[in-house]
Amino acid sequence: MLKISELSEQTGLSAHTLRYYEKHGLINASNRSEAGYRFYNDSDLRRVQFVKTARNTGFSLADIGQLLSIRVDKRSHSCQDVTDITQKKLLEVNAKLTELQSMQQTLELLLESCCGGPENATHCSIMEALDAGLLREDNKEARLIK
Amino acid sequence: MLKISELSEQTGLSAHTLRYYEKHGLINASNRSEAGYRFYNDSDLRRVQFVKTARNTGFSLADIGQLLSIRVDKRSHSCQDVTDITQKKLLEVNAKLTELQSMQQTLELLLESCCGGPENATHCSIMEALDAGLLREDNKEARLIK
DNA sequence: TATAACCTTAGAGCCAACTCTAAGGTCAAT
DNA sequence: ATTGACCTTAGAGTTGGCTCTAAGGTTATA
């Protein structure tokens, strides 16, 4: 039986975070001392580790809530239930990736276009590009003007 | 001279957002009617467009504040001042990209490993992977167990 | 028995960038 | 003169995931 500080050590999650997860229905201490101290058993620990792993994978706490309810009753759920959640998450991640890649490209083009030197910014091509609206929508491809 | 709703139309930013940007010192209406209505001139419009472009490029409002203070007095700033901000942003974007790419890879591996079919989740390999801690730190590379 | 290091709870605060509300004033058209 | 569409402000609410505080109770050690 682990106290919350010990569970915190084992998992790398703060006691605050563990209580927060409990408040949001993700985890629980299966026992309490007379004084109300939480005590976690092995099964509790594994559940917390599941949550942590899912979190690292990018799942939101809401997603994890769904995954956990599958986890406690696997018989009543299908593999498709699981892949649906995973697929949805992958789509979100891919959307974010696309957005960030576009930013990355723009920033790289901006940096290439500018000398970056100590001369004053009167003709700075980054400032000019931002002033000019930066992007032109040609051929469905956003690209830096000039 | 544009009223705020007209500037909103021109820029695609809501009147709420325009007032919010003003409150945070990014933009301003160079004139007001007797009754206090904001009126924007061409220079105001260009500044708002600059903000919007910078926003689309991924810069935070704080970054944009810095870029704007360069913009109004280019003579007192160097190209390096501009590239410093841009470079910092690029590093942030790259860090986020790395994180998301790792999530993407994990999610794809999970999806590959699971049948995704209507059979019950008793032996679902995604659930098993999440239960097992999913990742092993071998050779500094996170990879899916099995 | 005193002290320090734990534990409890409810609830507030943080972050960024909006987004919206309330309560009221203005303006153009009917 | 009245509608309805605008405008103003200060300030509250939203999102997600923590993070922290206050005020108090418990436990182990000296």
CSV table of C-alpha atoms (C1' of nucleotides) in Angstrom, one decimal:
chain,number,residue,atom,x,y,z
A,1,MET,CA,0.0,0.0,0.0
A,2,LEU,CA,1.4,3.3,-1.1
A,3,LYS,CA,0.7,6.7,0.3
A,4,ILE,CA,0.2,9.5,-2.2
A,5,SER,CA,3.7,10.8,-1.9
A,6,GLU,CA,5.0,7.2,-2.6
A,7,LEU,CA,2.7,6.9,-5.6
A,8,SER,CA,4.0,10.2,-6.7
A,9,GLU,CA,7.6,9.0,-6.5
A,10,GLN,CA,6.7,5.8,-8.3
A,11,THR,CA,4.9,7.5,-11.2
A,12,GLY,CA,6.6,10.9,-11.4
A,13,LEU,CA,3.3,12.6,-11.1
A,14,SER,CA,2.9,15.1,-8.3
A,15,ALA,CA,0.5,14.4,-5.5
A,16,HIS,CA,-1.5,17.5,-6.6
A,17,THR,CA,-1.8,15.9,-10.1
A,18,LEU,CA,-2.9,12.6,-8.6
A,19,ARG,CA,-5.6,14.3,-6.6
A,20,TYR,CA,-6.6,16.2,-9.7
A,21,TYR,CA,-6.9,13.0,-11.7
A,22,GLU,CA,-9.0,11.6,-8.9
A,23,LYS,CA,-11.3,14.6,-8.8
A,24,HIS,CA,-11.8,14.1,-12.5
A,25,GLY,CA,-12.7,10.4,-12.1
A,26,LEU,CA,-9.6,8.9,-13.7
A,27,ILE,CA,-8.1,7.2,-10.8
A,28,ASN,CA,-8.9,6.3,-7.2
A,29,ALA,CA,-7.2,5.1,-4.0
A,30,SER,CA,-8.9,1.8,-3.2
A,31,ASN,CA,-8.2,2.3,0.5
A,32,ARG,CA,-8.2,5.1,3.0
A,33,SER,CA,-6.6,5.1,6.5
A,34,GLU,CA,-8.8,6.0,9.4
A,35,ALA,CA,-7.6,9.5,9.2
A,36,GLY,CA,-8.6,9.7,5.5
A,37,TYR,CA,-5.1,9.2,4.0
A,38,ARG,CA,-5.2,7.7,0.6
A,39,PHE,CA,-3.7,4.2,0.1
A,40,TYR,CA,-3.0,2.8,-3.3
A,41,ASN,CA,-2.5,-0.9,-4.1
A,42,ASP,CA,-0.8,-2.5,-7.1
A,43,SER,CA,-3.9,-2.3,-9.3
A,44,ASP,CA,-4.3,1.4,-8.5
A,45,LEU,CA,-0.6,1.9,-9.4
A,46,ARG,CA,-1.1,0.1,-12.7
A,47,ARG,CA,-4.1,2.3,-13.5
A,48,VAL,CA,-2.1,5.4,-12.8
A,49,GLN,CA,0.7,4.2,-15.0
A,50,PHE,CA,-1.8,3.5,-17.8
A,51,VAL,CA,-3.0,7.1,-17.5
A,52,LYS,CA,0.5,8.4,-17.5
A,53,THR,CA,1.4,6.4,-20.6
A,54,ALA,CA,-1.8,7.5,-22.4
A,55,ARG,CA,-1.0,11.1,-21.5
A,56,ASN,CA,2.5,10.8,-22.9
A,57,THR,CA,1.0,9.5,-26.1
A,58,GLY,CA,-1.0,12.6,-26.4
A,59,PHE,CA,-4.4,11.5,-25.3
A,60,SER,CA,-6.5,14.1,-23.5
A,61,LEU,CA,-7.9,13.4,-20.0
A,62,ALA,CA,-11.3,13.0,-21.7
A,63,ASP,CA,-9.9,10.4,-24.1
A,64,ILE,CA,-8.3,8.6,-21.2
A,65,GLY,CA,-11.6,8.5,-19.4
A,66,GLN,CA,-13.0,6.6,-22.3
A,67,LEU,CA,-10.0,4.3,-22.6
A,68,LEU,CA,-10.2,3.5,-18.9
A,69,SER,CA,-13.9,2.6,-19.1
A,70,ILE,CA,-12.9,0.2,-21.9
A,71,ARG,CA,-10.1,-1.1,-19.8
A,72,VAL,CA,-12.2,-2.0,-16.8
A,73,ASP,CA,-14.7,-3.9,-19.0
A,74,LYS,CA,-12.9,-5.1,-22.1
A,75,ARG,CA,-15.5,-7.7,-22.8
A,76,SER,CA,-18.2,-5.1,-23.4
A,77,HIS,CA,-16.0,-3.2,-25.9
A,78,SER,CA,-14.5,-3.9,-29.2
A,79,CYS,CA,-11.1,-3.3,-30.7
A,80,GLN,CA,-12.9,-0.8,-33.0
A,81,ASP,CA,-13.9,1.2,-29.9
A,82,VAL,CA,-10.2,1.5,-29.1
A,83,THR,CA,-9.0,2.2,-32.6
A,84,ASP,CA,-11.8,4.9,-33.0
A,85,ILE,CA,-10.3,6.9,-30.1
A,86,THR,CA,-6.8,6.3,-31.4
A,87,GLN,CA,-7.7,7.3,-34.9
A,88,LYS,CA,-9.4,10.4,-33.8
A,89,LYS,CA,-6.3,11.4,-31.8
A,90,LEU,CA,-4.1,10.7,-34.8
A,91,LEU,CA,-6.2,12.9,-37.0
A,92,GLU,CA,-5.9,15.7,-34.4
A,93,VAL,CA,-2.1,15.2,-34.2
A,94,ASN,CA,-1.8,15.2,-38.0
A,95,ALA,CA,-3.8,18.4,-38.3
A,96,LYS,CA,-1.6,20.1,-35.7
A,97,LEU,CA,1.5,18.8,-37.5
A,98,THR,CA,0.4,20.3,-40.8
A,99,GLU,CA,-0.2,23.6,-39.2
A,100,LEU,CA,3.2,23.6,-37.5
A,101,GLN,CA,5.0,22.5,-40.6
A,102,SER,CA,3.5,25.4,-42.5
A,103,MET,CA,4.7,27.7,-39.8
A,104,GLN,CA,8.1,26.1,-39.8
A,105,GLN,CA,8.4,26.6,-43.5
A,106,THR,CA,7.4,30.2,-43.3
A,107,LEU,CA,9.8,31.0,-40.5
A,108,GLU,CA,12.6,29.3,-42.3
A,109,LEU,CA,11.9,31.3,-45.5
A,110,LEU,CA,11.8,34.4,-43.5
A,111,LEU,CA,15.1,33.7,-41.9
A,112,GLU,CA,16.7,32.8,-45.2
A,113,SER,CA,15.5,36.1,-46.7
A,114,CYS,CA,17.0,38.3,-44.0
A,115,CYS,CA,20.7,39.1,-43.4
A,116,GLY,CA,20.2,39.0,-39.7
A,117,GLY,CA,23.1,41.5,-39.3
A,118,PRO,CA,23.7,44.6,-37.3
A,119,GLU,CA,22.4,47.0,-40.0
A,120,ASN,CA,19.2,48.8,-39.2
A,121,ALA,CA,15.9,47.3,-40.0
A,122,THR,CA,14.8,49.9,-42.5
A,123,HIS,CA,14.9,47.4,-45.3
A,124,CYS,CA,14.6,44.2,-43.3
A,125,SER,CA,13.0,41.6,-45.6
A,126,ILE,CA,11.3,39.9,-42.7
A,127,MET,CA,9.5,43.1,-41.8
A,128,GLU,CA,8.7,43.7,-45.4
A,129,ALA,CA,7.3,40.2,-45.8
A,130,LEU,CA,5.1,40.6,-42.8
A,131,ASP,CA,4.0,44.0,-44.0
A,132,ALA,CA,3.2,42.6,-47.5
A,133,GLY,CA,1.0,39.9,-46.1
A,134,LEU,CA,3.7,37.4,-46.4
A,135,LEU,CA,2.0,34.7,-48.3
A,136,ARG,CA,0.5,34.5,-51.7
A,137,GLU,CA,-2.1,31.8,-52.4
A,138,ASP,CA,-0.8,30.5,-55.7
A,139,ASN,CA,-1.6,27.0,-56.8
A,140,LYS,CA,-3.1,26.2,-53.4
A,141,GLU,CA,0.4,26.5,-52.0
A,142,ALA,CA,1.2,29.3,-49.6
A,143,ARG,CA,4.6,30.7,-50.4
A,144,LEU,CA,6.6,33.7,-49.4
A,145,ILE,CA,6.4,36.6,-51.7
A,146,LYS,CA,9.6,37.2,-53.8
B,1,MET,CA,-12.0,55.9,-42.3
B,2,LEU,CA,-13.4,52.6,-41.2
B,3,LYS,CA,-15.7,51.8,-38.3
B,4,ILE,CA,-14.7,48.8,-36.3
B,5,SER,CA,-17.2,46.5,-38.0
B,6,GLU,CA,-15.7,47.6,-41.4
B,7,LEU,CA,-12.2,46.9,-40.2
B,8,SER,CA,-13.5,43.6,-39.0
B,9,GLU,CA,-14.8,42.8,-42.4
B,10,GLN,CA,-11.6,43.9,-44.1
B,11,THR,CA,-9.4,41.8,-41.8
B,12,GLY,CA,-11.5,38.9,-40.9
B,13,LEU,CA,-10.8,39.6,-37.2
B,14,SER,CA,-13.9,40.1,-35.0
B,15,ALA,CA,-14.6,43.5,-33.4
B,16,HIS,CA,-14.1,41.8,-30.1
B,17,THR,CA,-10.6,40.7,-31.1
B,18,LEU,CA,-9.7,44.1,-32.4
B,19,ARG,CA,-10.7,45.7,-29.1
B,20,TYR,CA,-8.8,43.0,-27.3
B,21,TYR,CA,-5.7,43.7,-29.4
B,22,GLU,CA,-6.1,47.4,-28.6
B,23,LYS,CA,-6.4,46.7,-24.9
B,24,HIS,CA,-3.1,44.8,-25.1
B,25,GLY,CA,-1.4,47.6,-26.9
B,26,LEU,CA,-1.0,46.1,-30.3
B,27,ILE,CA,-3.2,48.3,-32.3
B,28,ASN,CA,-5.1,51.6,-32.1
B,29,ALA,CA,-7.8,53.6,-33.8
B,30,SER,CA,-6.1,56.9,-34.8
B,31,ASN,CA,-9.4,58.7,-34.6
B,32,ARG,CA,-12.6,58.6,-32.5
B,33,SER,CA,-16.0,60.1,-33.3
B,34,GLU,CA,-17.5,62.6,-30.9
B,35,ALA,CA,-19.5,59.8,-29.4
B,36,GLY,CA,-16.3,57.7,-29.0
B,37,TYR,CA,-16.7,55.4,-32.0
B,38,ARG,CA,-13.3,54.1,-33.2
B,39,PHE,CA,-12.2,55.2,-36.7
B,40,TYR,CA,-9.4,53.5,-38.5
B,41,ASN,CA,-7.3,54.9,-41.3
B,42,ASP,CA,-5.1,53.2,-43.9
B,43,SER,CA,-2.1,53.1,-41.6
B,44,ASP,CA,-4.2,51.5,-38.8
B,45,LEU,CA,-5.5,48.9,-41.3
B,46,ARG,CA,-2.0,48.0,-42.4
B,47,ARG,CA,-0.9,47.6,-38.9
B,48,VAL,CA,-3.8,45.3,-38.1
B,49,GLN,CA,-2.9,43.3,-41.2
B,50,PHE,CA,0.7,43.1,-40.1
B,51,VAL,CA,-0.6,41.7,-36.7
B,52,LYS,CA,-2.8,39.2,-38.5
B,53,THR,CA,0.0,38.0,-40.7
B,54,ALA,CA,2.4,37.6,-37.8
B,55,ARG,CA,-0.3,35.7,-35.9
B,56,ASN,CA,-0.8,33.4,-38.8
B,57,THR,CA,2.9,32.8,-38.9
B,58,GLY,CA,2.7,31.6,-35.3
B,59,PHE,CA,4.0,34.5,-33.4
B,60,SER,CA,2.5,35.1,-30.0
B,61,LEU,CA,0.9,38.5,-29.1
B,62,ALA,CA,4.0,39.2,-27.0
B,63,ASP,CA,6.3,38.5,-30.0
B,64,ILE,CA,4.1,40.7,-32.1
B,65,GLY,CA,4.4,43.5,-29.6
B,66,GLN,CA,8.1,43.4,-30.1
B,67,LEU,CA,7.9,43.2,-33.8
B,68,LEU,CA,5.6,46.2,-33.8
B,69,SER,CA,7.9,48.3,-31.8
B,70,ILE,CA,10.6,47.5,-34.3
B,71,ARG,CA,8.2,48.3,-37.1
B,72,VAL,CA,7.5,51.8,-35.9
B,73,ASP,CA,11.1,52.7,-35.5
B,74,LYS,CA,13.1,50.5,-37.9
B,75,ARG,CA,16.1,52.9,-37.7
B,76,SER,CA,16.7,52.1,-34.0
B,77,HIS,CA,16.6,48.3,-34.6
B,78,SER,CA,18.8,45.9,-36.4
B,79,CYS,CA,17.9,43.0,-38.7
B,80,GLN,CA,19.4,40.8,-35.9
B,81,ASP,CA,16.7,42.1,-33.6
B,82,VAL,CA,14.2,40.7,-36.0
B,83,THR,CA,15.9,37.4,-36.7
B,84,ASP,CA,16.3,36.8,-33.0
B,85,ILE,CA,12.6,36.9,-32.5
B,86,THR,CA,12.0,34.8,-35.6
B,87,GLN,CA,14.7,32.3,-34.6
B,88,LYS,CA,13.3,31.9,-31.1
B,89,LYS,CA,9.9,31.2,-32.6
B,90,LEU,CA,11.3,28.7,-35.0
B,91,LEU,CA,13.0,26.8,-32.1
B,92,GLU,CA,9.6,26.7,-30.3
B,93,VAL,CA,7.9,25.4,-33.4
B,94,ASN,CA,10.6,22.8,-34.0
B,95,ALA,CA,10.3,21.6,-30.4
B,96,LYS,CA,6.6,21.2,-30.8
B,97,LEU,CA,7.0,19.4,-34.1
B,98,THR,CA,9.4,16.9,-32.6
B,99,GLU,CA,6.9,16.2,-29.8
B,100,LEU,CA,4.0,15.8,-32.2
B,101,GLN,CA,6.0,13.6,-34.5
B,102,SER,CA,6.8,11.3,-31.7
B,103,MET,CA,3.1,11.1,-30.8
B,104,GLN,CA,2.2,10.5,-34.4
B,105,GLN,CA,4.6,7.6,-34.7
B,106,THR,CA,3.3,6.1,-31.5
B,107,LEU,CA,-0.3,6.4,-32.6
B,108,GLU,CA,0.5,4.9,-35.9
B,109,LEU,CA,2.3,2.0,-34.4
B,110,LEU,CA,-0.6,1.4,-32.0
B,111,LEU,CA,-3.1,1.5,-34.9
B,112,GLU,CA,-1.0,-0.9,-36.9
B,113,SER,CA,-0.8,-3.3,-34.0
B,114,CYS,CA,-4.6,-3.6,-33.5
B,115,CYS,CA,-7.1,-5.3,-35.7
B,116,GLY,CA,-9.7,-2.6,-35.1
B,117,GLY,CA,-12.4,-5.1,-35.6
B,118,PRO,CA,-15.7,-5.9,-33.8
B,119,GLU,CA,-14.2,-8.6,-31.6
B,120,ASN,CA,-14.1,-7.7,-27.9
B,121,ALA,CA,-11.1,-5.8,-26.5
B,122,THR,CA,-10.0,-8.6,-24.1
B,123,HIS,CA,-6.8,-8.9,-26.1
B,124,CYS,CA,-6.6,-5.6,-27.7
B,125,SER,CA,-3.0,-4.8,-28.5
B,126,ILE,CA,-3.5,-1.1,-28.0
B,127,MET,CA,-4.8,-1.6,-24.5
B,128,GLU,CA,-2.0,-4.0,-23.8
B,129,ALA,CA,0.6,-1.6,-25.1
B,130,LEU,CA,-0.8,1.2,-22.9
B,131,ASP,CA,-0.9,-1.2,-20.0
B,132,ALA,CA,2.7,-2.2,-20.5
B,133,GLY,CA,4.0,1.3,-20.5
B,134,LEU,CA,4.0,1.4,-24.3
B,135,LEU,CA,7.5,2.7,-24.7
B,136,ARG,CA,10.8,1.3,-23.9
B,137,GLU,CA,13.8,3.6,-23.7
B,138,ASP,CA,16.4,1.7,-25.7
B,139,ASN,CA,19.2,3.5,-27.4
B,140,LYS,CA,17.6,6.8,-26.5
B,141,GLU,CA,14.8,5.9,-28.9
B,142,ALA,CA,11.3,5.5,-27.7
B,143,ARG,CA,9.7,2.6,-29.4
B,144,LEU,CA,6.7,0.4,-29.0
B,145,ILE,CA,7.1,-2.8,-27.2
B,146,LYS,CA,6.8,-5.8,-29.5
C,1,DT,C1',5.7,16.9,24.1
C,2,DA,C1',7.2,19.3,20.5
C,3,DT,C1',8.5,19.7,16.0
C,4,DA,C1',8.7,18.6,11.2
C,5,DA,C1',7.0,16.3,7.6
C,6,DC,C1',3.4,14.5,6.0
C,7,DC,C1',-1.8,14.3,4.9
C,8,DT,C1',-6.8,16.3,4.0
C,9,DT,C1',-10.3,19.6,1.6
C,10,DA,C1',-12.3,23.3,-1.1
C,11,DG,C1',-11.3,26.4,-4.0
C,12,DA,C1',-8.3,30.0,-6.3
C,13,DG,C1',-4.8,31.0,-9.8
C,14,DC,C1',-2.2,30.3,-14.1
C,15,DC,C1',-1.5,30.3,-19.2
C,16,DA,C1',-2.9,32.4,-24.0
C,17,DA,C1',-6.0,34.2,-26.8
C,18,DC,C1',-9.8,35.0,-27.3
C,19,DT,C1',-15.2,35.2,-26.6
C,20,DC,C1',-19.0,36.8,-24.6
C,21,DT,C1',-22.2,39.5,-21.5
C,22,DA,C1',-24.4,43.4,-19.4
C,23,DA,C1',-25.8,47.8,-19.4
C,24,DG,C1',-25.9,51.5,-21.8
C,25,DG,C1',-25.2,55.2,-25.7
C,26,DT,C1',-25.6,56.4,-31.0
C,27,DC,C1',-27.3,56.6,-35.5
C,28,DA,C1',-29.9,55.8,-39.9
C,29,DA,C1',-34.1,54.8,-41.6
C,30,DT,C1',-39.0,54.6,-41.3
D,1,DA,C1',-40.6,59.0,-32.5
D,2,DT,C1',-39.5,54.5,-32.7
D,3,DT,C1',-37.2,50.7,-34.2
D,4,DG,C1',-33.0,47.9,-34.9
D,5,DA,C1',-28.4,47.8,-36.0
D,6,DC,C1',-24.6,49.6,-34.6
D,7,DC,C1',-21.2,51.3,-31.0
D,8,DT,C1',-19.0,51.9,-26.0
D,9,DT,C1',-17.0,50.0,-21.5
D,10,DA,C1',-15.6,46.9,-17.7
D,11,DG,C1',-15.3,42.7,-16.6
D,12,DA,C1',-16.5,37.7,-16.6
D,13,DG,C1',-16.2,33.2,-18.9
D,14,DT,C1',-13.9,29.6,-21.8
D,15,DT,C1',-10.4,25.9,-22.8
D,16,DG,C1',-7.2,22.1,-20.6
D,17,DG,C1',-4.3,20.6,-17.4
D,18,DC,C1',-2.4,21.5,-14.1
D,19,DT,C1',-0.4,24.1,-9.8
D,20,DC,C1',-0.8,26.2,-5.7
D,21,DT,C1',-2.9,28.1,-1.3
D,22,DA,C1',-5.1,28.2,3.1
D,23,DA,C1',-6.4,26.2,7.0
D,24,DG,C1',-6.4,22.5,9.4
D,25,DG,C1',-5.6,17.2,10.9
D,26,DT,C1',-2.0,13.2,11.5
D,27,DT,C1',2.2,10.7,12.2
D,28,DA,C1',6.9,9.7,13.1
D,29,DT,C1',10.9,10.9,15.4
D,30,DA,C1',13.7,13.3,19.1
